[in-house]
Backbone as numpy.savetxt, mean C-alpha at the origin, in Angstrom:
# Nx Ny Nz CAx CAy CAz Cx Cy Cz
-1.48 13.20 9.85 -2.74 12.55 9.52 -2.53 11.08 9.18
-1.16 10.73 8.53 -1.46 9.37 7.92 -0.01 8.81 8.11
0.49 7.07 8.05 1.66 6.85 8.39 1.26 5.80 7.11
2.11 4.96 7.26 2.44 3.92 6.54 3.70 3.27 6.74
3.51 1.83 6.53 4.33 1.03 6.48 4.13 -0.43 5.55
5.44 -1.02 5.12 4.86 -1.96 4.57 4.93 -3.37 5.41
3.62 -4.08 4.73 3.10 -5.31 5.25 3.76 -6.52 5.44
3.99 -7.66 6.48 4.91 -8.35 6.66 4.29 -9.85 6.13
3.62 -9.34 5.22 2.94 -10.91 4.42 2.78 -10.49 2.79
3.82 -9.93 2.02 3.61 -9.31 0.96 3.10 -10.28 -0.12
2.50 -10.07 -1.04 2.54 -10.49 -2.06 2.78 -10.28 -3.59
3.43 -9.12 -3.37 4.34 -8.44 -4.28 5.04 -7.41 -3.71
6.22 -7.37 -4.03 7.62 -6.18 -3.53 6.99 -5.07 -3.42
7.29 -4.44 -2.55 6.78 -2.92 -2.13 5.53 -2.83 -1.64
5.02 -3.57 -1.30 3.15 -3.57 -0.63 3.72 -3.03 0.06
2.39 -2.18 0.54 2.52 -0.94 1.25 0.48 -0.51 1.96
0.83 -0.28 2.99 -0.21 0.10 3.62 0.07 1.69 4.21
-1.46 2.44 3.76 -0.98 3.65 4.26 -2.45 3.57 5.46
-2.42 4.61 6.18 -4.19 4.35 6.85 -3.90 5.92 8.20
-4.53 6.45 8.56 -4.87 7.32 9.23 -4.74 7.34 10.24
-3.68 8.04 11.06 -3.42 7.53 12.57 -4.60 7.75 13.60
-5.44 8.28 13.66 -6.70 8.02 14.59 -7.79 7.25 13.60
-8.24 6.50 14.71 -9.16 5.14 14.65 -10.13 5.58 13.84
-10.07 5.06 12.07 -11.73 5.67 11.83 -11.84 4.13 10.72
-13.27 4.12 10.73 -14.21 3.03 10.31 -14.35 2.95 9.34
-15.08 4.12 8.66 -15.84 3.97 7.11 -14.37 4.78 6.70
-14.50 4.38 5.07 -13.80 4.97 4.17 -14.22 6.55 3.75
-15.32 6.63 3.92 -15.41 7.87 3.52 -16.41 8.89 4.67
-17.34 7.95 5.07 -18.46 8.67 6.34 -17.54 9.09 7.61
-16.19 8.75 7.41 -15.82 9.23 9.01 -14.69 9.95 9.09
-14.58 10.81 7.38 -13.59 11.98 7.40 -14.53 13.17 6.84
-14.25 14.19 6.68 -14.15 15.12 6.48 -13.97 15.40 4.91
-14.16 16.11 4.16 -13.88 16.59 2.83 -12.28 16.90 2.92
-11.82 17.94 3.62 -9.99 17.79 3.43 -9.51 16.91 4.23
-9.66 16.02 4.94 -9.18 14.73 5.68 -9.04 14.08 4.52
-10.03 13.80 4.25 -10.08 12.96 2.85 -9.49 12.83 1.76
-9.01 14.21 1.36 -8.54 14.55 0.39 -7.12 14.30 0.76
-6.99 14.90 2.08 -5.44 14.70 2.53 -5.10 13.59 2.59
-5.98 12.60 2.88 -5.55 11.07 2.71 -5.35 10.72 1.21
-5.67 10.86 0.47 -5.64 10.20 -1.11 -4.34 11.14 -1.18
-3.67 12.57 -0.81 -2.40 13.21 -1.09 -1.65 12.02 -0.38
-1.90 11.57 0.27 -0.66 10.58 0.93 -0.53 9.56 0.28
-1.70 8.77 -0.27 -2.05 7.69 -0.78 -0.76 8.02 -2.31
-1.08 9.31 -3.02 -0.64 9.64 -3.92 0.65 9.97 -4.13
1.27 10.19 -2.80 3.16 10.52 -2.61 3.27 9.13 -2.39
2.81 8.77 -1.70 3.56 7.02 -1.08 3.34 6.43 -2.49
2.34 6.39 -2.93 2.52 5.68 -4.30 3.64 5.75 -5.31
3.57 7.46 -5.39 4.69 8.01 -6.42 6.42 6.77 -5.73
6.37 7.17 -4.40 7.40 6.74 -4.23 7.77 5.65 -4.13
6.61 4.55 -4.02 6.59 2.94 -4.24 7.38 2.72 -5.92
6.76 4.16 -6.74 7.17 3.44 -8.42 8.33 3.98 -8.56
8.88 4.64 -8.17 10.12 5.23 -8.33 11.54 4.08 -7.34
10.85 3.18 -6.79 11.98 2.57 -6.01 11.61 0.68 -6.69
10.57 0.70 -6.79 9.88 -0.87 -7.14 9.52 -0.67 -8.73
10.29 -1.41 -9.15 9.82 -1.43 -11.20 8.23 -1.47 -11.10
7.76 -1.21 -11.68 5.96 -0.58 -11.22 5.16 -1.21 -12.47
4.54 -1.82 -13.18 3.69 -1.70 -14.55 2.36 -0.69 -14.27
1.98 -1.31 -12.90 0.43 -0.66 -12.29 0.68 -0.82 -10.94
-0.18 0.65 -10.70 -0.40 0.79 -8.98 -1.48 0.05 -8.72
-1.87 -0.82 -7.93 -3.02 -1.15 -7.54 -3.47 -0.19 -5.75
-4.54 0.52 -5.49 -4.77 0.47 -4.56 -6.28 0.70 -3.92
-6.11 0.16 -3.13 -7.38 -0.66 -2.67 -7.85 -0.55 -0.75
-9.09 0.21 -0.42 -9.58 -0.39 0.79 -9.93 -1.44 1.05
-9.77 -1.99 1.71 -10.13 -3.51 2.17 -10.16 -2.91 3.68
-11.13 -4.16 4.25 -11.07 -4.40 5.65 -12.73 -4.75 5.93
-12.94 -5.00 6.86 -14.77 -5.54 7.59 -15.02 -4.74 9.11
-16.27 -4.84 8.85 -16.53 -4.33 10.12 -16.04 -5.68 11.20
-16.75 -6.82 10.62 -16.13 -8.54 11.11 -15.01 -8.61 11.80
-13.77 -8.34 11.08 -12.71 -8.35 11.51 -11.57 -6.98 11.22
-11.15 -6.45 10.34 -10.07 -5.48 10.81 -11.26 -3.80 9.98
-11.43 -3.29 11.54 -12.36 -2.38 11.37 -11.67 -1.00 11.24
-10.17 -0.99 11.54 -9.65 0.39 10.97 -9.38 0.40 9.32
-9.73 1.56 8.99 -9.66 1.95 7.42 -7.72 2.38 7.54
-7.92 1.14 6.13 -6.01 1.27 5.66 -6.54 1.61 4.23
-5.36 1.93 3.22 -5.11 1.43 1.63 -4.27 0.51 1.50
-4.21 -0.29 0.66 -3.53 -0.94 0.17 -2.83 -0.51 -0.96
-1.45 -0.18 -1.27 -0.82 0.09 -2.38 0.04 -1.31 -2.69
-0.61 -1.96 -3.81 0.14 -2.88 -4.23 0.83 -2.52 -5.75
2.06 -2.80 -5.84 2.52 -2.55 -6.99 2.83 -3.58 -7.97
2.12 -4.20 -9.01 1.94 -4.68 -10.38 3.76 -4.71 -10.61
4.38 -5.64 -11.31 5.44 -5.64 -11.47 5.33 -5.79 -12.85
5.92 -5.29 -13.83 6.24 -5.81 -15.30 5.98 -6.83 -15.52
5.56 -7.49 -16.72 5.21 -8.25 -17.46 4.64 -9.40 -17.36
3.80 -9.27 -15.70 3.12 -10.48 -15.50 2.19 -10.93 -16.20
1.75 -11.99 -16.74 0.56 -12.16 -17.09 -0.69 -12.09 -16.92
-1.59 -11.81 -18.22 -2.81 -10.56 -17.40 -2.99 -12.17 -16.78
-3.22 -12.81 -16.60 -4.38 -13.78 -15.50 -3.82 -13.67 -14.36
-2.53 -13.61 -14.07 -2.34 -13.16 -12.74 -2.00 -12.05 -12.29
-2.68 -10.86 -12.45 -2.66 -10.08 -12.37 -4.14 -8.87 -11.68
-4.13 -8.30 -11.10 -5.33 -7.63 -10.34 -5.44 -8.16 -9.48
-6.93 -8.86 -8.98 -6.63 -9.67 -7.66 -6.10 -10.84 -7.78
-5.67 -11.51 -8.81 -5.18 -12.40 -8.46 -3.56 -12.50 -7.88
-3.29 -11.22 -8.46 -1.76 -10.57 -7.72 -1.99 -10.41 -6.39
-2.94 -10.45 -5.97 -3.19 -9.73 -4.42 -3.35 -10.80 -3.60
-4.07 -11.85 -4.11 -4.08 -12.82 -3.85 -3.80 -14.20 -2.88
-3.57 -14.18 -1.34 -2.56 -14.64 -0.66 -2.97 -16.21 -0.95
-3.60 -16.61 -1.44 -3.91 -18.09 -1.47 -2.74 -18.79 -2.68
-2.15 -17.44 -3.42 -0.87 -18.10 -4.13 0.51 -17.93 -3.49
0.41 -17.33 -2.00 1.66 -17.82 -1.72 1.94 -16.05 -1.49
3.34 -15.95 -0.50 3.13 -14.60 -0.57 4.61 -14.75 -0.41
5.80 -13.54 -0.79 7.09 -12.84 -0.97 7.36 -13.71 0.32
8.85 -14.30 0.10 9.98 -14.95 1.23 10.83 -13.56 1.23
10.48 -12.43 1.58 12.03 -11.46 1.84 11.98 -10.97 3.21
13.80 -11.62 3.24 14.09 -11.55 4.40 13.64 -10.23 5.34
13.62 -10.17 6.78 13.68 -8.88 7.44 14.31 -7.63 7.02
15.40 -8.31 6.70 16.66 -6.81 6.65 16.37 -6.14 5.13
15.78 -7.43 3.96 15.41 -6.58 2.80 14.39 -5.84 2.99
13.31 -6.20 3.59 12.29 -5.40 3.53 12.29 -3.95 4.70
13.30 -4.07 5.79 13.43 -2.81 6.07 14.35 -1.89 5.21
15.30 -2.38 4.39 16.07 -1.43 3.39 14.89 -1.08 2.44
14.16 -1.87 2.24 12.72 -1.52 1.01 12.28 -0.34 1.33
11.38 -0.82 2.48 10.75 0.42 3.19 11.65 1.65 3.87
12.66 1.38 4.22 13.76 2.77 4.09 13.89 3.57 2.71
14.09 2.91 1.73 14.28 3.56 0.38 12.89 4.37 0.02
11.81 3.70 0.33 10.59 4.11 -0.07 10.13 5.99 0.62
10.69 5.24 2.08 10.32 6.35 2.91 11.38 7.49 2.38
12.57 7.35 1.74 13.66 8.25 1.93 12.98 9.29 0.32
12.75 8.19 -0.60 11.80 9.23 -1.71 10.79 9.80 -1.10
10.12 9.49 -0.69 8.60 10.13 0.14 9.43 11.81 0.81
10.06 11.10 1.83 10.80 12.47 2.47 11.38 13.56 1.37
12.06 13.37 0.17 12.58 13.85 -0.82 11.45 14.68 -2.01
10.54 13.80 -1.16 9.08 14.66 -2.45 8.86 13.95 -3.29
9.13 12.66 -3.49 8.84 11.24 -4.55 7.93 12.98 -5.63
């Protein structure tokens, strides 16, 4: 039902997008009651396993997208890092107008390897 990977414009370590491998629109009008549900179980392992690999304070996660421009339904799991300050913090963590993570290729596929390897393990 659902894949994920993380995003190549992060703005905090471990962003993570999960979203539904067939094409659907609305967040909620274009699943099903256990689709649905099965999506937030994914939403809810990938998360577990984002905090178990990325120092975590808060999960943030979030639909975003427009009919305008990106019309498939993703989540956004962004992970809150320790002790930021609340003003930058929520959307302003999300934020790309402050600039977004320089990590290299090879870190962020060991990231997302580690992430996926808890997920597989049952995070």
């Amino acid at each position: 039902m659902s894949s994920f990977f993380s995003i190549d414009t992060p703005t905090l370590r471990g962003y993570t997008l999960v979203c539904p491998r067939r094409h659907v629109e609305a967040v909620v009008a274009d699943f099903n009651e256990p689709e649905y549900l099965e999506m937030q179980r994914w939403i809810y392992r990938v998360g577990r396993a984002i905090g178990r690999v990325v120092p975590t304070e808060r999960l943030y996660t979030l639909s975003l997208g427009s009919q305008q421009g990106n019309r498939h339904v993703h989540w956004h799991l962004a992970p809150l890092p320790p002790n930021v300050p609340y003003a930058e913090q929520q959307l302003a963590a999300l934020a790309m107008s402050h600039g977004i993570l320089s990590i290299p290729a090879d870190e962020m596929t060991s990231l997302a390897g580690e992430i996926r390897a808890v997920l597989l393990a049952g995070a």
